[in-house]
Short mmCIF file of N, CA and C in Angstrom, two decimals:
data_model
loop_
_atom_site.label_atom_id
_atom_site.label_comp_id
_atom_site.label_asym_id
_atom_site.label_seq_id
_atom_site.Cartn_x
_atom_site.Cartn_y
_atom_site.Cartn_z
N THR A 1 0.81 -1.21 0.00
CA THR A 1 0.00 0.00 0.00
C THR A 1 0.85 1.26 0.00
N LYS A 2 2.16 1.10 -0.02
CA LYS A 2 3.07 2.24 0.05
C LYS A 2 3.05 3.05 -1.24
N GLY A 3 3.16 4.36 -1.11
CA GLY A 3 3.23 5.22 -2.29
C GLY A 3 1.96 5.14 -3.13
N ASN A 4 2.13 5.08 -4.42
CA ASN A 4 1.00 5.04 -5.35
C ASN A 4 0.68 3.63 -5.85
N ARG A 5 1.09 2.63 -5.09
CA ARG A 5 0.92 1.25 -5.56
C ARG A 5 -0.54 0.86 -5.76
N GLN A 6 -1.43 1.32 -4.89
CA GLN A 6 -2.84 0.97 -5.05
C GLN A 6 -3.42 1.61 -6.31
N LYS A 7 -3.04 2.85 -6.58
CA LYS A 7 -3.49 3.52 -7.81
C LYS A 7 -2.92 2.81 -9.04
N ALA A 8 -1.66 2.38 -8.95
CA ALA A 8 -1.03 1.67 -10.06
C ALA A 8 -1.76 0.36 -10.34
N LEU A 9 -2.09 -0.39 -9.29
CA LEU A 9 -2.83 -1.65 -9.47
C LEU A 9 -4.18 -1.40 -10.13
N HIS A 10 -4.88 -0.39 -9.66
CA HIS A 10 -6.19 -0.07 -10.23
C HIS A 10 -6.05 0.28 -11.71
N ARG A 11 -5.06 1.08 -12.04
CA ARG A 11 -4.85 1.48 -13.43
C ARG A 11 -4.50 0.28 -14.31
N ILE A 12 -3.64 -0.60 -13.81
CA ILE A 12 -3.27 -1.80 -14.57
C ILE A 12 -4.52 -2.65 -14.83
N PHE A 13 -5.33 -2.83 -13.80
CA PHE A 13 -6.51 -3.68 -13.90
C PHE A 13 -7.55 -3.11 -14.87
N THR A 14 -7.69 -1.79 -14.89
CA THR A 14 -8.76 -1.19 -15.69
C THR A 14 -8.34 -0.75 -17.08
N HIS A 15 -7.03 -0.60 -17.33
CA HIS A 15 -6.60 -0.03 -18.61
C HIS A 15 -5.79 -0.97 -19.52
N TYR A 16 -5.30 -2.08 -18.98
CA TYR A 16 -4.37 -2.90 -19.76
C TYR A 16 -4.78 -4.36 -19.78
N LYS A 17 -4.38 -5.03 -20.84
CA LYS A 17 -4.58 -6.47 -20.96
C LYS A 17 -3.37 -7.18 -20.36
N PRO A 18 -3.55 -8.41 -19.87
CA PRO A 18 -2.42 -9.13 -19.26
C PRO A 18 -1.19 -9.23 -20.16
N LYS A 19 -1.39 -9.33 -21.47
CA LYS A 19 -0.24 -9.43 -22.38
C LYS A 19 0.59 -8.15 -22.43
N GLN A 20 0.01 -7.04 -22.00
CA GLN A 20 0.73 -5.77 -21.99
C GLN A 20 1.56 -5.58 -20.72
N VAL A 21 1.34 -6.45 -19.76
CA VAL A 21 1.97 -6.31 -18.44
C VAL A 21 3.07 -7.34 -18.27
N ARG A 22 4.28 -6.89 -18.03
CA ARG A 22 5.41 -7.79 -17.76
C ARG A 22 5.70 -7.73 -16.26
N VAL A 23 5.78 -8.90 -15.65
CA VAL A 23 6.06 -9.00 -14.22
C VAL A 23 7.29 -9.87 -14.02
N TRP A 24 8.19 -9.48 -13.13
CA TRP A 24 9.34 -10.30 -12.81
C TRP A 24 9.75 -10.08 -11.37
N LEU A 25 10.53 -11.01 -10.87
CA LEU A 25 11.02 -10.94 -9.49
C LEU A 25 12.48 -10.50 -9.52
N GLU A 26 12.85 -9.68 -8.56
CA GLU A 26 14.21 -9.16 -8.52
C GLU A 26 14.69 -9.17 -7.07
N ARG A 27 15.85 -9.74 -6.85
CA ARG A 27 16.43 -9.76 -5.50
C ARG A 27 16.78 -8.34 -5.06
N ASP A 28 16.53 -8.06 -3.80
CA ASP A 28 16.87 -6.77 -3.21
C ASP A 28 17.82 -7.03 -2.05
N LYS A 29 19.08 -7.27 -2.38
CA LYS A 29 20.07 -7.62 -1.37
C LYS A 29 20.39 -6.45 -0.44
N ALA A 30 20.04 -5.24 -0.83
CA ALA A 30 20.30 -4.07 -0.01
C ALA A 30 19.17 -3.78 0.97
N ASN A 31 18.12 -4.60 0.97
CA ASN A 31 16.99 -4.39 1.86
C ASN A 31 17.42 -4.55 3.31
N LEU A 32 17.23 -3.53 4.10
CA LEU A 32 17.67 -3.54 5.50
C LEU A 32 16.77 -4.38 6.40
N HIS A 33 15.57 -4.67 5.96
CA HIS A 33 14.59 -5.38 6.79
C HIS A 33 14.57 -6.88 6.56
N ASP A 34 15.06 -7.32 5.41
CA ASP A 34 14.99 -8.74 5.07
C ASP A 34 16.16 -9.10 4.15
N ASN A 35 17.06 -9.95 4.64
CA ASN A 35 18.22 -10.38 3.84
C ASN A 35 17.81 -11.15 2.60
N ASN A 36 16.63 -11.74 2.61
CA ASN A 36 16.15 -12.56 1.49
C ASN A 36 15.12 -11.83 0.63
N ALA A 37 15.01 -10.53 0.75
CA ALA A 37 13.95 -9.77 0.09
C ALA A 37 13.94 -10.01 -1.42
N VAL A 38 12.72 -10.23 -1.94
CA VAL A 38 12.49 -10.40 -3.37
C VAL A 38 11.38 -9.43 -3.77
N ALA A 39 11.73 -8.47 -4.62
CA ALA A 39 10.78 -7.45 -5.06
C ALA A 39 9.99 -7.95 -6.26
N VAL A 40 8.75 -7.48 -6.36
CA VAL A 40 7.91 -7.73 -7.52
C VAL A 40 7.97 -6.48 -8.38
N MET A 41 8.52 -6.65 -9.58
CA MET A 41 8.68 -5.54 -10.51
C MET A 41 7.65 -5.68 -11.62
N ILE A 42 7.22 -4.54 -12.14
CA ILE A 42 6.20 -4.56 -13.19
C ILE A 42 6.50 -3.48 -14.22
N SER A 43 6.18 -3.78 -15.45
CA SER A 43 6.34 -2.83 -16.54
C SER A 43 5.16 -3.00 -17.48
N VAL A 44 4.60 -1.91 -17.94
CA VAL A 44 3.47 -1.96 -18.86
C VAL A 44 3.94 -1.44 -20.21
N ASN A 45 3.72 -2.25 -21.23
CA ASN A 45 4.14 -1.89 -22.59
C ASN A 45 5.61 -1.49 -22.65
N ARG A 46 6.44 -2.23 -21.93
CA ARG A 46 7.89 -2.01 -21.91
C ARG A 46 8.30 -0.65 -21.38
N SER A 47 7.48 -0.10 -20.50
CA SER A 47 7.80 1.19 -19.88
C SER A 47 8.83 1.00 -18.78
N VAL A 48 9.17 2.06 -18.10
CA VAL A 48 10.12 2.01 -16.99
C VAL A 48 9.57 1.07 -15.91
N ALA A 49 10.46 0.29 -15.31
CA ALA A 49 10.06 -0.67 -14.27
C ALA A 49 9.56 0.06 -13.03
N TYR A 50 8.57 -0.55 -12.37
CA TYR A 50 7.97 0.01 -11.15
C TYR A 50 7.96 -1.10 -10.11
N LYS A 51 8.44 -0.81 -8.90
CA LYS A 51 8.44 -1.80 -7.83
C LYS A 51 7.06 -1.80 -7.17
N MET A 52 6.34 -2.93 -7.35
CA MET A 52 5.00 -3.04 -6.79
C MET A 52 5.01 -3.42 -5.32
N GLY A 53 6.07 -4.04 -4.88
CA GLY A 53 6.14 -4.47 -3.49
C GLY A 53 7.07 -5.65 -3.37
N TYR A 54 6.83 -6.46 -2.35
CA TYR A 54 7.71 -7.59 -2.06
C TYR A 54 6.92 -8.87 -1.88
N ILE A 55 7.56 -9.98 -2.23
CA ILE A 55 7.03 -11.30 -1.92
C ILE A 55 7.08 -11.46 -0.40
N SER A 56 6.15 -12.21 0.17
CA SER A 56 6.15 -12.41 1.62
C SER A 56 7.49 -13.00 2.08
N ALA A 57 7.88 -12.69 3.29
CA ALA A 57 9.19 -13.12 3.82
C ALA A 57 9.34 -14.65 3.78
N ALA A 58 8.26 -15.37 4.07
CA ALA A 58 8.34 -16.84 4.09
C ALA A 58 8.65 -17.39 2.70
N VAL A 59 8.03 -16.84 1.68
CA VAL A 59 8.26 -17.29 0.31
C VAL A 59 9.60 -16.77 -0.20
N ALA A 60 9.94 -15.54 0.15
CA ALA A 60 11.21 -14.94 -0.27
C ALA A 60 12.39 -15.74 0.26
N CYS A 61 12.25 -16.31 1.44
CA CYS A 61 13.31 -17.14 2.02
C CYS A 61 13.63 -18.31 1.10
N LEU A 62 12.62 -18.88 0.48
CA LEU A 62 12.82 -20.00 -0.45
C LEU A 62 13.31 -19.52 -1.82
N LEU A 63 12.71 -18.46 -2.33
CA LEU A 63 13.03 -17.99 -3.67
C LEU A 63 14.39 -17.32 -3.78
N SER A 64 14.84 -16.65 -2.73
CA SER A 64 16.10 -15.91 -2.81
C SER A 64 17.27 -16.82 -3.15
N GLY A 65 17.32 -17.99 -2.56
CA GLY A 65 18.39 -18.94 -2.85
C GLY A 65 18.34 -19.43 -4.29
N ILE A 66 17.14 -19.65 -4.79
CA ILE A 66 16.98 -20.09 -6.18
C ILE A 66 17.44 -19.00 -7.13
N ILE A 67 17.02 -17.77 -6.88
CA ILE A 67 17.40 -16.66 -7.74
C ILE A 67 18.90 -16.41 -7.68
N ASP A 68 19.47 -16.47 -6.48
CA ASP A 68 20.90 -16.19 -6.31
C ASP A 68 21.80 -17.27 -6.90
N ASN A 69 21.39 -18.53 -6.79
CA ASN A 69 22.30 -19.62 -7.10
C ASN A 69 21.94 -20.50 -8.30
N ILE A 70 20.71 -20.50 -8.70
CA ILE A 70 20.30 -21.47 -9.71
C ILE A 70 19.83 -20.81 -11.00
N THR A 71 18.76 -20.07 -10.94
CA THR A 71 18.15 -19.55 -12.16
C THR A 71 17.22 -18.40 -11.84
N THR A 72 16.70 -17.78 -12.87
CA THR A 72 15.68 -16.76 -12.68
C THR A 72 14.34 -17.45 -12.43
N VAL A 73 13.48 -16.76 -11.76
CA VAL A 73 12.13 -17.24 -11.52
C VAL A 73 11.20 -16.38 -12.36
N ASN A 74 10.47 -17.00 -13.26
CA ASN A 74 9.54 -16.28 -14.11
C ASN A 74 8.25 -16.04 -13.36
N ALA A 75 7.69 -14.86 -13.54
CA ALA A 75 6.42 -14.52 -12.89
C ALA A 75 5.41 -14.11 -13.95
N ARG A 76 4.16 -14.47 -13.72
CA ARG A 76 3.08 -14.08 -14.63
C ARG A 76 1.91 -13.59 -13.79
N LEU A 77 1.35 -12.46 -14.18
CA LEU A 77 0.22 -11.89 -13.46
C LEU A 77 -1.01 -12.75 -13.69
N GLN A 78 -1.56 -13.29 -12.62
CA GLN A 78 -2.78 -14.09 -12.70
C GLN A 78 -4.02 -13.23 -12.48
N ALA A 79 -3.94 -12.38 -11.45
CA ALA A 79 -5.10 -11.55 -11.11
C ALA A 79 -4.69 -10.46 -10.14
N ILE A 80 -5.51 -9.45 -10.09
CA ILE A 80 -5.39 -8.44 -9.05
C ILE A 80 -6.48 -8.76 -8.05
N THR A 81 -6.11 -8.89 -6.79
CA THR A 81 -7.04 -9.34 -5.77
C THR A 81 -7.44 -8.19 -4.86
N GLY A 82 -8.53 -8.38 -4.13
CA GLY A 82 -8.99 -7.37 -3.18
C GLY A 82 -9.66 -6.20 -3.87
N GLY A 83 -9.82 -5.11 -3.13
CA GLY A 83 -10.41 -3.90 -3.68
C GLY A 83 -11.90 -3.96 -3.92
N PHE A 84 -12.58 -4.91 -3.27
CA PHE A 84 -14.02 -5.06 -3.49
C PHE A 84 -14.82 -3.92 -2.88
N TYR A 85 -14.29 -3.34 -1.82
CA TYR A 85 -14.95 -2.23 -1.13
C TYR A 85 -14.00 -1.05 -1.09
N ALA A 86 -14.54 0.13 -0.91
CA ALA A 86 -13.69 1.31 -0.77
C ALA A 86 -12.75 1.08 0.40
N ASP A 87 -11.54 1.51 0.29
CA ASP A 87 -10.50 1.37 1.32
C ASP A 87 -9.97 -0.06 1.48
N MET A 88 -10.41 -1.01 0.65
CA MET A 88 -9.89 -2.36 0.73
C MET A 88 -8.59 -2.45 -0.08
N VAL A 89 -7.58 -3.03 0.50
CA VAL A 89 -6.28 -3.13 -0.13
C VAL A 89 -6.31 -4.13 -1.28
N GLN A 90 -5.62 -3.80 -2.37
CA GLN A 90 -5.49 -4.69 -3.51
C GLN A 90 -4.11 -5.34 -3.49
N GLY A 91 -3.98 -6.47 -4.14
CA GLY A 91 -2.71 -7.16 -4.24
C GLY A 91 -2.62 -7.89 -5.56
N LEU A 92 -1.49 -8.56 -5.78
CA LEU A 92 -1.26 -9.31 -7.00
C LEU A 92 -1.23 -10.79 -6.70
N ARG A 93 -1.83 -11.59 -7.57
CA ARG A 93 -1.66 -13.03 -7.52
C ARG A 93 -0.82 -13.40 -8.72
N LEU A 94 0.31 -14.02 -8.44
CA LEU A 94 1.27 -14.38 -9.49
C LEU A 94 1.39 -15.88 -9.62
N SER A 95 1.69 -16.33 -10.81
CA SER A 95 2.11 -17.73 -10.98
C SER A 95 3.61 -17.67 -11.23
N LEU A 96 4.35 -18.55 -10.57
CA LEU A 96 5.79 -18.56 -10.67
C LEU A 96 6.25 -19.87 -11.32
N SER A 97 7.29 -19.76 -12.14
CA SER A 97 7.86 -20.96 -12.74
C SER A 97 9.37 -20.80 -12.82
N ILE A 98 10.03 -21.94 -12.78
CA ILE A 98 11.49 -21.97 -12.82
C ILE A 98 11.92 -22.58 -14.15
#
């Protein structure tokens, strides 16, 4: 919910088709709060990348080692969740593949 992320999610959901949206995971080794931090990055129509947020710490703990040592993890936007009522937080549901 930090910054303009909720507005960005709403705009993505209402203005773009899934094929126009590129999503990927990126390690954030400089994150002071989590040594295993994995950011969710998004770009629409090959625009400048925007950090949508972070994978949960429990999942990032597993993914960080894979990203660091083995391979990239591909992400695909499945759906935007939440936002059914005013003031309800929205989020992303991603499918991940190695």
